[in-house]
């Protein structure tokens, strides 16, 4: 999932971001949510070029690492548990990382592939703690 660029239909897509950086908090929420969206896509589908439902997709990581997705269902279960059990209205990116790591551990075990993939995927969008 790469954020759209340029403009289409009169909309400016120049502010979408796929990776966390210090200035993300200063962006409009619709733009600053990009790293979380990219995290979920990478967690479910993995990185790199592929075709999904007939559409060509390319979802690079911040440092070029490869992420192997765990599938949509498991990614959804982790995200839902994190949102409903651990996150609040003030959860930041670091807190979201912690919440999804805990949710993955709850659901699949702390030493599971899913838990390891959550950690790698947050790092792939530059959220490292």
mmCIF file of N, CA and C in Angstrom:
data_model
loop_
_atom_site.group_PDB
_atom_site.id
_atom_site.type_symbol
_atom_site.label_atom_id
_atom_site.label_comp_id
_atom_site.label_asym_id
_atom_site.label_seq_id
_atom_site.Cartn_x
_atom_site.Cartn_y
_atom_site.Cartn_z
ATOM 1 N N UNK A 1 0.846 -1.161 0.000
ATOM 2 C CA UNK A 1 0.000 0.000 0.000
ATOM 3 C C UNK A 1 0.887 1.218 0.000
ATOM 4 N N UNK A 2 0.897 1.886 -1.047
ATOM 5 C CA UNK A 2 1.649 3.131 -1.126
ATOM 6 C C UNK A 2 0.629 4.246 -1.255
ATOM 7 N N UNK A 3 0.783 5.308 -0.457
ATOM 8 C CA UNK A 3 -0.152 6.422 -0.528
ATOM 9 C C UNK A 3 -0.185 7.027 -1.914
ATOM 10 N N UNK A 4 -1.343 7.466 -2.364
ATOM 11 C CA UNK A 4 -1.426 8.096 -3.681
ATOM 12 C C UNK A 4 -0.570 9.354 -3.735
ATOM 13 N N UNK A 5 -0.117 9.681 -4.916
ATOM 14 C CA UNK A 5 0.683 10.891 -5.087
ATOM 15 C C UNK A 5 0.047 11.768 -6.144
ATOM 16 N N UNK A 6 0.506 13.012 -6.210
ATOM 17 C CA UNK A 6 -0.025 13.936 -7.211
ATOM 18 C C UNK A 6 -1.416 14.390 -6.839
ATOM 19 N N UNK A 7 -2.233 14.628 -7.854
ATOM 20 C CA UNK A 7 -3.609 15.031 -7.584
ATOM 21 C C UNK A 7 -4.522 14.320 -8.562
ATOM 22 N N UNK A 8 -5.700 14.026 -8.093
ATOM 23 C CA UNK A 8 -6.695 13.349 -8.900
ATOM 24 C C UNK A 8 -8.052 13.859 -8.449
ATOM 25 N N UNK A 9 -8.892 14.210 -9.379
ATOM 26 C CA UNK A 9 -10.217 14.692 -9.014
ATOM 27 C C UNK A 9 -10.181 15.937 -8.157
ATOM 28 N N UNK A 10 -9.137 16.753 -8.306
ATOM 29 C CA UNK A 10 -9.049 17.986 -7.536
ATOM 30 C C UNK A 10 -8.519 17.807 -6.128
ATOM 31 N N UNK A 11 -8.171 16.578 -5.740
ATOM 32 C CA UNK A 11 -7.655 16.329 -4.400
ATOM 33 C C UNK A 11 -6.136 16.284 -4.426
ATOM 34 N N UNK A 12 -5.514 16.858 -3.415
ATOM 35 C CA UNK A 12 -4.060 16.837 -3.299
ATOM 36 C C UNK A 12 -3.672 15.643 -2.442
ATOM 37 N N UNK A 13 -2.951 14.691 -3.019
ATOM 38 C CA UNK A 13 -2.528 13.502 -2.286
ATOM 39 C C UNK A 13 -1.097 13.606 -1.775
ATOM 40 N N UNK A 14 -0.526 14.771 -1.830
ATOM 41 C CA UNK A 14 0.878 14.923 -1.490
ATOM 42 C C UNK A 14 1.225 14.764 -0.026
ATOM 43 N N UNK A 15 0.250 14.653 0.876
ATOM 44 C CA UNK A 15 0.538 14.627 2.301
ATOM 45 C C UNK A 15 0.398 13.253 2.939
ATOM 46 N N UNK A 16 -0.026 12.242 2.196
ATOM 47 C CA UNK A 16 -0.139 10.904 2.766
ATOM 48 C C UNK A 16 1.250 10.364 3.063
ATOM 49 N N UNK A 17 1.387 9.695 4.180
ATOM 50 C CA UNK A 17 2.675 9.110 4.548
ATOM 51 C C UNK A 17 2.482 7.631 4.861
ATOM 52 N N UNK A 18 3.458 6.830 4.507
ATOM 53 C CA UNK A 18 3.407 5.393 4.768
ATOM 54 C C UNK A 18 4.231 4.992 5.979
ATOM 55 N N UNK A 19 5.119 5.883 6.436
ATOM 56 C CA UNK A 19 6.041 5.550 7.515
ATOM 57 C C UNK A 19 6.002 6.631 8.588
ATOM 58 N N UNK A 20 6.189 6.202 9.841
ATOM 59 C CA UNK A 20 6.199 7.143 10.950
ATOM 60 C C UNK A 20 7.487 7.966 10.915
ATOM 61 N N UNK A 21 7.369 9.237 11.266
ATOM 62 C CA UNK A 21 8.512 10.124 11.490
ATOM 63 C C UNK A 21 8.066 11.160 12.511
ATOM 64 N N UNK A 22 8.994 11.930 13.042
ATOM 65 C CA UNK A 22 8.695 12.859 14.139
ATOM 66 C C UNK A 22 7.568 13.836 13.842
ATOM 67 N N UNK A 23 7.362 14.231 12.597
ATOM 68 C CA UNK A 23 6.344 15.214 12.258
ATOM 69 C C UNK A 23 4.958 14.657 11.992
ATOM 70 N N UNK A 24 4.777 13.346 12.094
ATOM 71 C CA UNK A 24 3.474 12.742 11.785
ATOM 72 C C UNK A 24 2.372 13.318 12.671
ATOM 73 N N UNK A 25 2.665 13.536 13.934
ATOM 74 C CA UNK A 25 1.651 14.044 14.863
ATOM 75 C C UNK A 25 1.143 15.426 14.480
ATOM 76 N N UNK A 26 1.901 16.158 13.688
ATOM 77 C CA UNK A 26 1.501 17.504 13.283
ATOM 78 C C UNK A 26 0.605 17.513 12.047
ATOM 79 N N UNK A 27 0.418 16.360 11.423
ATOM 80 C CA UNK A 27 -0.397 16.272 10.212
ATOM 81 C C UNK A 27 -1.871 16.109 10.556
ATOM 82 N N UNK A 28 -2.727 16.452 9.613
ATOM 83 C CA UNK A 28 -4.150 16.156 9.729
ATOM 84 C C UNK A 28 -4.308 14.652 9.939
ATOM 85 N N UNK A 29 -5.272 14.253 10.762
ATOM 86 C CA UNK A 29 -5.456 12.843 11.106
ATOM 87 C C UNK A 29 -5.649 11.960 9.873
ATOM 88 N N UNK A 30 -6.243 12.490 8.835
ATOM 89 C CA UNK A 30 -6.456 11.698 7.628
ATOM 90 C C UNK A 30 -5.139 11.373 6.930
ATOM 91 N N UNK A 31 -4.141 12.209 7.122
ATOM 92 C CA UNK A 31 -2.820 11.957 6.551
ATOM 93 C C UNK A 31 -1.937 11.183 7.528
ATOM 94 N N UNK A 32 -2.039 11.523 8.808
ATOM 95 C CA UNK A 32 -1.162 10.911 9.800
ATOM 96 C C UNK A 32 -1.527 9.463 10.109
ATOM 97 N N UNK A 33 -2.671 8.999 9.655
ATOM 98 C CA UNK A 33 -3.052 7.603 9.875
ATOM 99 C C UNK A 33 -2.383 6.660 8.882
ATOM 100 N N UNK A 34 -1.663 7.210 7.917
ATOM 101 C CA UNK A 34 -1.014 6.393 6.896
ATOM 102 C C UNK A 34 -0.120 5.287 7.431
ATOM 103 N N UNK A 35 0.767 5.553 8.408
ATOM 104 C CA UNK A 35 1.608 4.463 8.915
ATOM 105 C C UNK A 35 0.801 3.316 9.533
ATOM 106 N N UNK A 36 -0.293 3.618 10.216
ATOM 107 C CA UNK A 36 -1.131 2.551 10.782
ATOM 108 C C UNK A 36 -1.818 1.757 9.676
ATOM 109 N N UNK A 37 -2.280 2.447 8.648
ATOM 110 C CA UNK A 37 -2.890 1.757 7.513
ATOM 111 C C UNK A 37 -1.870 0.864 6.817
ATOM 112 N N UNK A 38 -0.674 1.406 6.616
ATOM 113 C CA UNK A 38 0.385 0.640 5.958
ATOM 114 C C UNK A 38 0.783 -0.557 6.810
ATOM 115 N N UNK A 39 0.864 -0.379 8.137
ATOM 116 C CA UNK A 39 1.141 -1.490 9.052
ATOM 117 C C UNK A 39 0.138 -2.614 8.838
ATOM 118 N N UNK A 40 -1.145 -2.284 8.835
ATOM 119 C CA UNK A 40 -2.157 -3.330 8.713
ATOM 120 C C UNK A 40 -2.043 -4.050 7.372
ATOM 121 N N UNK A 41 -1.859 -3.300 6.297
ATOM 122 C CA UNK A 41 -1.716 -3.925 4.980
ATOM 123 C C UNK A 41 -0.516 -4.873 4.960
ATOM 124 N N UNK A 42 0.631 -4.400 5.443
ATOM 125 C CA UNK A 42 1.820 -5.251 5.467
ATOM 126 C C UNK A 42 1.610 -6.477 6.345
ATOM 127 N N UNK A 43 0.970 -6.305 7.493
ATOM 128 C CA UNK A 43 0.716 -7.429 8.389
ATOM 129 C C UNK A 43 -0.137 -8.485 7.697
ATOM 130 N N UNK A 44 -1.145 -8.058 6.992
ATOM 131 C CA UNK A 44 -2.054 -8.993 6.328
ATOM 132 C C UNK A 44 -1.481 -9.556 5.034
ATOM 133 N N UNK A 45 -0.951 -8.691 4.177
ATOM 134 C CA UNK A 45 -0.584 -9.081 2.810
ATOM 135 C C UNK A 45 0.915 -9.234 2.574
ATOM 136 N N UNK A 46 1.734 -8.622 3.414
ATOM 137 C CA UNK A 46 3.173 -8.669 3.208
ATOM 138 C C UNK A 46 3.653 -7.547 2.304
ATOM 139 N N UNK A 47 4.970 -7.461 2.163
ATOM 140 C CA UNK A 47 5.578 -6.391 1.373
ATOM 141 C C UNK A 47 5.870 -6.857 -0.046
ATOM 142 N N UNK A 48 6.213 -5.889 -0.877
ATOM 143 C CA UNK A 48 6.640 -6.189 -2.235
ATOM 144 C C UNK A 48 5.505 -6.203 -3.232
ATOM 145 N N UNK A 49 5.867 -6.282 -4.518
ATOM 146 C CA UNK A 49 4.853 -6.245 -5.578
ATOM 147 C C UNK A 49 4.052 -7.540 -5.649
ATOM 148 N N UNK A 50 2.767 -7.395 -5.934
ATOM 149 C CA UNK A 50 1.873 -8.547 -6.093
ATOM 150 C C UNK A 50 0.608 -8.076 -6.783
ATOM 151 N N UNK A 51 -0.213 -9.001 -7.199
ATOM 152 C CA UNK A 51 -1.517 -8.686 -7.768
ATOM 153 C C UNK A 51 -2.576 -9.228 -6.822
ATOM 154 N N UNK A 52 -3.482 -8.355 -6.400
ATOM 155 C CA UNK A 52 -4.562 -8.742 -5.491
ATOM 156 C C UNK A 52 -5.877 -8.380 -6.149
ATOM 157 N N UNK A 53 -6.717 -9.374 -6.347
ATOM 158 C CA UNK A 53 -8.018 -9.170 -6.996
ATOM 159 C C UNK A 53 -7.880 -8.426 -8.321
ATOM 160 N N UNK A 54 -6.835 -8.754 -9.067
ATOM 161 C CA UNK A 54 -6.644 -8.162 -10.382
ATOM 162 C C UNK A 54 -5.948 -6.814 -10.393
ATOM 163 N N UNK A 55 -5.559 -6.307 -9.224
ATOM 164 C CA UNK A 55 -4.890 -5.006 -9.144
ATOM 165 C C UNK A 55 -3.431 -5.188 -8.745
ATOM 166 N N UNK A 56 -2.555 -4.530 -9.476
ATOM 167 C CA UNK A 56 -1.133 -4.569 -9.148
ATOM 168 C C UNK A 56 -0.882 -3.697 -7.924
ATOM 169 N N UNK A 57 -0.194 -4.249 -6.941
ATOM 170 C CA UNK A 57 0.106 -3.537 -5.701
ATOM 171 C C UNK A 57 1.599 -3.633 -5.429
ATOM 172 N N UNK A 58 2.139 -2.612 -4.813
ATOM 173 C CA UNK A 58 3.519 -2.656 -4.355
ATOM 174 C C UNK A 58 3.553 -1.963 -3.012
ATOM 175 N N UNK A 59 3.991 -2.682 -2.011
ATOM 176 C CA UNK A 59 3.997 -2.128 -0.669
ATOM 177 C C UNK A 59 5.394 -2.229 -0.078
ATOM 178 N N UNK A 60 6.230 -1.240 -0.329
ATOM 179 C CA UNK A 60 7.598 -1.281 0.185
ATOM 180 C C UNK A 60 7.654 -0.978 1.681
ATOM 181 N N UNK A 61 8.755 -1.346 2.290
ATOM 182 C CA UNK A 61 8.989 -1.046 3.696
ATOM 183 C C UNK A 61 9.985 0.103 3.798
ATOM 184 N N UNK A 62 10.077 0.706 4.966
ATOM 185 C CA UNK A 62 10.927 1.882 5.143
ATOM 186 C C UNK A 62 12.398 1.578 4.871
ATOM 187 N N UNK A 63 12.816 0.351 5.153
ATOM 188 C CA UNK A 63 14.231 0.002 5.017
ATOM 189 C C UNK A 63 14.488 -1.111 4.004
ATOM 190 N N UNK A 64 13.485 -1.460 3.220
ATOM 191 C CA UNK A 64 13.645 -2.486 2.199
ATOM 192 C C UNK A 64 13.520 -3.913 2.697
ATOM 193 N N UNK A 65 13.263 -4.097 3.987
ATOM 194 C CA UNK A 65 13.119 -5.457 4.521
ATOM 195 C C UNK A 65 11.894 -6.126 3.911
ATOM 196 N N UNK A 66 11.879 -7.437 3.915
ATOM 197 C CA UNK A 66 10.737 -8.201 3.428
ATOM 198 C C UNK A 66 9.854 -8.571 4.611
ATOM 199 N N UNK A 67 8.567 -8.352 4.467
ATOM 200 C CA UNK A 67 7.589 -8.772 5.464
ATOM 201 C C UNK A 67 6.689 -9.811 4.808
ATOM 202 N N UNK A 68 6.530 -10.950 5.455
ATOM 203 C CA UNK A 68 5.605 -11.974 4.989
ATOM 204 C C UNK A 68 4.319 -11.817 5.780
ATOM 205 N N UNK A 69 3.221 -11.532 5.106
ATOM 206 C CA UNK A 69 1.947 -11.303 5.777
ATOM 207 C C UNK A 69 1.408 -12.551 6.444
ATOM 208 N N UNK A 70 0.563 -12.354 7.449
ATOM 209 C CA UNK A 70 -0.038 -13.469 8.181
ATOM 210 C C UNK A 70 -1.459 -13.752 7.720
ATOM 211 N N UNK A 71 -1.953 -12.995 6.761
ATOM 212 C CA UNK A 71 -3.313 -13.186 6.263
ATOM 213 C C UNK A 71 -4.274 -12.189 6.879
ATOM 214 N N UNK A 72 -5.315 -11.921 6.147
ATOM 215 C CA UNK A 72 -6.280 -10.905 6.588
ATOM 216 C C UNK A 72 -6.990 -11.281 7.877
ATOM 217 N N UNK A 73 -7.409 -12.540 8.011
ATOM 218 C CA UNK A 73 -8.173 -12.944 9.190
ATOM 219 C C UNK A 73 -7.358 -12.761 10.472
ATOM 220 N N UNK A 74 -6.143 -13.280 10.503
ATOM 221 C CA UNK A 74 -5.331 -13.144 11.716
ATOM 222 C C UNK A 74 -4.971 -11.684 11.985
ATOM 223 N N UNK A 75 -4.687 -10.921 10.935
ATOM 224 C CA UNK A 75 -4.404 -9.489 11.110
ATOM 225 C C UNK A 75 -5.624 -8.776 11.687
ATOM 226 N N UNK A 76 -6.806 -9.124 11.194
ATOM 227 C CA UNK A 76 -8.039 -8.516 11.716
ATOM 228 C C UNK A 76 -8.257 -8.878 13.176
ATOM 229 N N UNK A 77 -8.019 -10.136 13.538
ATOM 230 C CA UNK A 77 -8.192 -10.554 14.932
ATOM 231 C C UNK A 77 -7.262 -9.775 15.858
ATOM 232 N N UNK A 78 -6.020 -9.611 15.445
ATOM 233 C CA UNK A 78 -5.049 -8.865 16.255
ATOM 234 C C UNK A 78 -5.470 -7.406 16.379
ATOM 235 N N UNK A 79 -5.800 -6.795 15.274
ATOM 236 C CA UNK A 79 -6.183 -5.378 15.288
ATOM 237 C C UNK A 79 -7.433 -5.160 16.141
ATOM 238 N N UNK A 80 -8.429 -6.040 15.986
ATOM 239 C CA UNK A 80 -9.672 -5.895 16.744
ATOM 240 C C UNK A 80 -9.413 -6.027 18.248
ATOM 241 N N UNK A 81 -8.645 -7.034 18.631
ATOM 242 C CA UNK A 81 -8.359 -7.198 20.058
ATOM 243 C C UNK A 81 -7.574 -5.998 20.593
ATOM 244 N N UNK A 82 -6.607 -5.532 19.842
ATOM 245 C CA UNK A 82 -5.840 -4.360 20.279
ATOM 246 C C UNK A 82 -6.754 -3.153 20.463
ATOM 247 N N UNK A 83 -7.649 -2.944 19.501
ATOM 248 C CA UNK A 83 -8.557 -1.787 19.562
ATOM 249 C C UNK A 83 -9.549 -1.883 20.710
ATOM 250 N N UNK A 84 -10.071 -3.078 20.965
ATOM 251 C CA UNK A 84 -11.144 -3.217 21.952
ATOM 252 C C UNK A 84 -10.654 -3.493 23.368
ATOM 253 N N UNK A 85 -9.418 -3.951 23.510
ATOM 254 C CA UNK A 85 -8.914 -4.298 24.839
ATOM 255 C C UNK A 85 -7.826 -3.339 25.318
ATOM 256 N N UNK A 86 -6.951 -2.905 24.444
ATOM 257 C CA UNK A 86 -5.763 -2.177 24.873
ATOM 258 C C UNK A 86 -5.690 -0.711 24.465
ATOM 259 N N UNK A 87 -6.299 -0.333 23.378
ATOM 260 C CA UNK A 87 -6.157 1.043 22.897
ATOM 261 C C UNK A 87 -7.223 1.962 23.478
ATOM 262 N N UNK A 88 -6.849 3.239 23.585
ATOM 263 C CA UNK A 88 -7.784 4.272 24.012
ATOM 264 C C UNK A 88 -7.773 5.379 22.961
ATOM 265 N N UNK A 89 -8.553 6.399 23.194
ATOM 266 C CA UNK A 89 -8.622 7.517 22.246
ATOM 267 C C UNK A 89 -7.297 8.270 22.143
ATOM 268 N N UNK A 90 -6.415 8.100 23.114
ATOM 269 C CA UNK A 90 -5.146 8.829 23.096
ATOM 270 C C UNK A 90 -3.941 7.943 22.767
ATOM 271 N N UNK A 91 -4.184 6.729 22.319
ATOM 272 C CA UNK A 91 -3.079 5.832 21.975
ATOM 273 C C UNK A 91 -2.284 6.398 20.805
ATOM 274 N N UNK A 92 -0.975 6.497 20.997
ATOM 275 C CA UNK A 92 -0.096 6.973 19.921
ATOM 276 C C UNK A 92 0.503 5.762 19.192
ATOM 277 N N UNK A 93 1.421 6.014 18.263
ATOM 278 C CA UNK A 93 1.996 4.910 17.492
ATOM 279 C C UNK A 93 2.771 3.929 18.363
ATOM 280 N N UNK A 94 3.519 4.414 19.323
ATOM 281 C CA UNK A 94 4.236 3.528 20.231
ATOM 282 C C UNK A 94 3.249 2.658 21.011
ATOM 283 N N UNK A 95 2.168 3.268 21.473
ATOM 284 C CA UNK A 95 1.137 2.528 22.185
ATOM 285 C C UNK A 95 0.425 1.522 21.300
ATOM 286 N N UNK A 96 0.232 1.869 20.042
ATOM 287 C CA UNK A 96 -0.401 0.937 19.097
ATOM 288 C C UNK A 96 0.495 -0.272 18.872
ATOM 289 N N UNK A 97 1.799 -0.040 18.794
ATOM 290 C CA UNK A 97 2.739 -1.161 18.664
ATOM 291 C C UNK A 97 2.606 -2.083 19.871
ATOM 292 N N UNK A 98 2.644 -1.499 21.070
ATOM 293 C CA UNK A 98 2.528 -2.291 22.295
ATOM 294 C C UNK A 98 1.201 -3.041 22.342
ATOM 295 N N UNK A 99 0.116 -2.364 21.989
ATOM 296 C CA UNK A 99 -1.220 -2.979 22.027
ATOM 297 C C UNK A 99 -1.334 -4.148 21.060
ATOM 298 N N UNK A 100 -0.823 -3.992 19.851
ATOM 299 C CA UNK A 100 -0.933 -5.082 18.877
ATOM 300 C C UNK A 100 0.016 -6.230 19.223
ATOM 301 N N UNK A 101 1.168 -5.922 19.797
ATOM 302 C CA UNK A 101 2.052 -6.999 20.259
ATOM 303 C C UNK A 101 1.385 -7.806 21.365
ATOM 304 N N UNK A 102 0.728 -7.112 22.300
ATOM 305 C CA UNK A 102 0.035 -7.811 23.379
ATOM 306 C C UNK A 102 -1.143 -8.617 22.840
ATOM 307 N N UNK A 103 -1.890 -8.037 21.913
ATOM 308 C CA UNK A 103 -3.027 -8.746 21.316
ATOM 309 C C UNK A 103 -2.566 -10.004 20.587
ATOM 310 N N UNK A 104 -1.476 -9.915 19.843
ATOM 311 C CA UNK A 104 -0.946 -11.091 19.137
ATOM 312 C C UNK A 104 -0.504 -12.161 20.132
ATOM 313 N N UNK A 105 0.133 -11.737 21.224
ATOM 314 C CA UNK A 105 0.550 -12.688 22.256
ATOM 315 C C UNK A 105 -0.659 -13.352 22.904
ATOM 316 N N UNK A 106 -1.699 -12.576 23.179
ATOM 317 C CA UNK A 106 -2.927 -13.130 23.758
ATOM 318 C C UNK A 106 -3.536 -14.194 22.852
ATOM 319 N N UNK A 107 -3.604 -13.880 21.572
ATOM 320 C CA UNK A 107 -4.309 -14.740 20.621
ATOM 321 C C UNK A 107 -3.487 -15.921 20.126
ATOM 322 N N UNK A 108 -2.200 -15.710 19.915
ATOM 323 C CA UNK A 108 -1.382 -16.725 19.246
ATOM 324 C C UNK A 108 -0.159 -17.170 20.048
ATOM 325 N N UNK A 109 0.098 -16.506 21.170
ATOM 326 C CA UNK A 109 1.258 -16.830 21.992
ATOM 327 C C UNK A 109 2.395 -15.853 21.746
ATOM 328 N N UNK A 110 3.178 -15.558 22.788
ATOM 329 C CA UNK A 110 4.240 -14.560 22.656
ATOM 330 C C UNK A 110 5.379 -14.986 21.725
ATOM 331 N N UNK A 111 5.551 -16.273 21.519
ATOM 332 C CA UNK A 111 6.628 -16.769 20.658
ATOM 333 C C UNK A 111 6.124 -17.220 19.296
ATOM 334 N N UNK A 112 4.912 -16.817 18.950
ATOM 335 C CA UNK A 112 4.294 -17.244 17.691
ATOM 336 C C UNK A 112 4.828 -16.461 16.498
ATOM 337 N N UNK A 113 4.610 -17.021 15.324
ATOM 338 C CA UNK A 113 4.939 -16.320 14.083
ATOM 339 C C UNK A 113 4.165 -15.014 14.001
ATOM 340 N N UNK A 114 2.902 -15.023 14.414
ATOM 341 C CA UNK A 114 2.080 -13.808 14.357
ATOM 342 C C UNK A 114 2.686 -12.704 15.220
ATOM 343 N N UNK A 115 3.112 -13.037 16.436
ATOM 344 C CA UNK A 115 3.712 -12.032 17.320
ATOM 345 C C UNK A 115 5.004 -11.480 16.734
ATOM 346 N N UNK A 116 5.836 -12.352 16.202
ATOM 347 C CA UNK A 116 7.090 -11.903 15.584
ATOM 348 C C UNK A 116 6.808 -11.019 14.374
ATOM 349 N N UNK A 117 5.792 -11.376 13.600
ATOM 350 C CA UNK A 117 5.460 -10.594 12.409
ATOM 351 C C UNK A 117 4.929 -9.218 12.785
ATOM 352 N N UNK A 118 4.164 -9.119 13.860
ATOM 353 C CA UNK A 118 3.692 -7.805 14.321
ATOM 354 C C UNK A 118 4.886 -6.903 14.621
ATOM 355 N N UNK A 119 5.876 -7.417 15.338
ATOM 356 C CA UNK A 119 7.056 -6.611 15.680
ATOM 357 C C UNK A 119 7.816 -6.179 14.429
ATOM 358 N N UNK A 120 8.049 -7.110 13.522
ATOM 359 C CA UNK A 120 8.775 -6.800 12.283
ATOM 360 C C UNK A 120 8.002 -5.785 11.451
ATOM 361 N N UNK A 121 6.683 -5.930 11.419
ATOM 362 C CA UNK A 121 5.865 -5.047 10.587
ATOM 363 C C UNK A 121 5.853 -3.625 11.121
ATOM 364 N N UNK A 122 5.778 -3.441 12.436
ATOM 365 C CA UNK A 122 5.865 -2.081 12.969
ATOM 366 C C UNK A 122 7.215 -1.461 12.631
ATOM 367 N N UNK A 123 8.285 -2.234 12.731
ATOM 368 C CA UNK A 123 9.602 -1.710 12.351
ATOM 369 C C UNK A 123 9.646 -1.354 10.872
ATOM 370 N N UNK A 124 8.915 -2.098 10.060
ATOM 371 C CA UNK A 124 8.879 -1.842 8.612
ATOM 372 C C UNK A 124 8.213 -0.515 8.269
ATOM 373 N N UNK A 125 7.411 0.034 9.213
ATOM 374 C CA UNK A 125 6.814 1.363 9.010
ATOM 375 C C UNK A 125 7.454 2.390 9.956
ATOM 376 N N UNK A 126 8.625 2.022 10.503
ATOM 377 C CA UNK A 126 9.462 2.915 11.298
ATOM 378 C C UNK A 126 8.914 3.212 12.693
ATOM 379 N N UNK A 127 8.148 2.284 13.259
ATOM 380 C CA UNK A 127 7.702 2.393 14.651
ATOM 381 C C UNK A 127 8.457 1.306 15.403
ATOM 382 N N UNK A 128 9.510 1.708 16.119
ATOM 383 C CA UNK A 128 10.425 0.737 16.709
ATOM 384 C C UNK A 128 10.330 0.603 18.218
ATOM 385 N N UNK A 129 9.515 1.415 18.860
ATOM 386 C CA UNK A 129 9.333 1.265 20.311
ATOM 387 C C UNK A 129 8.040 1.910 20.719
#
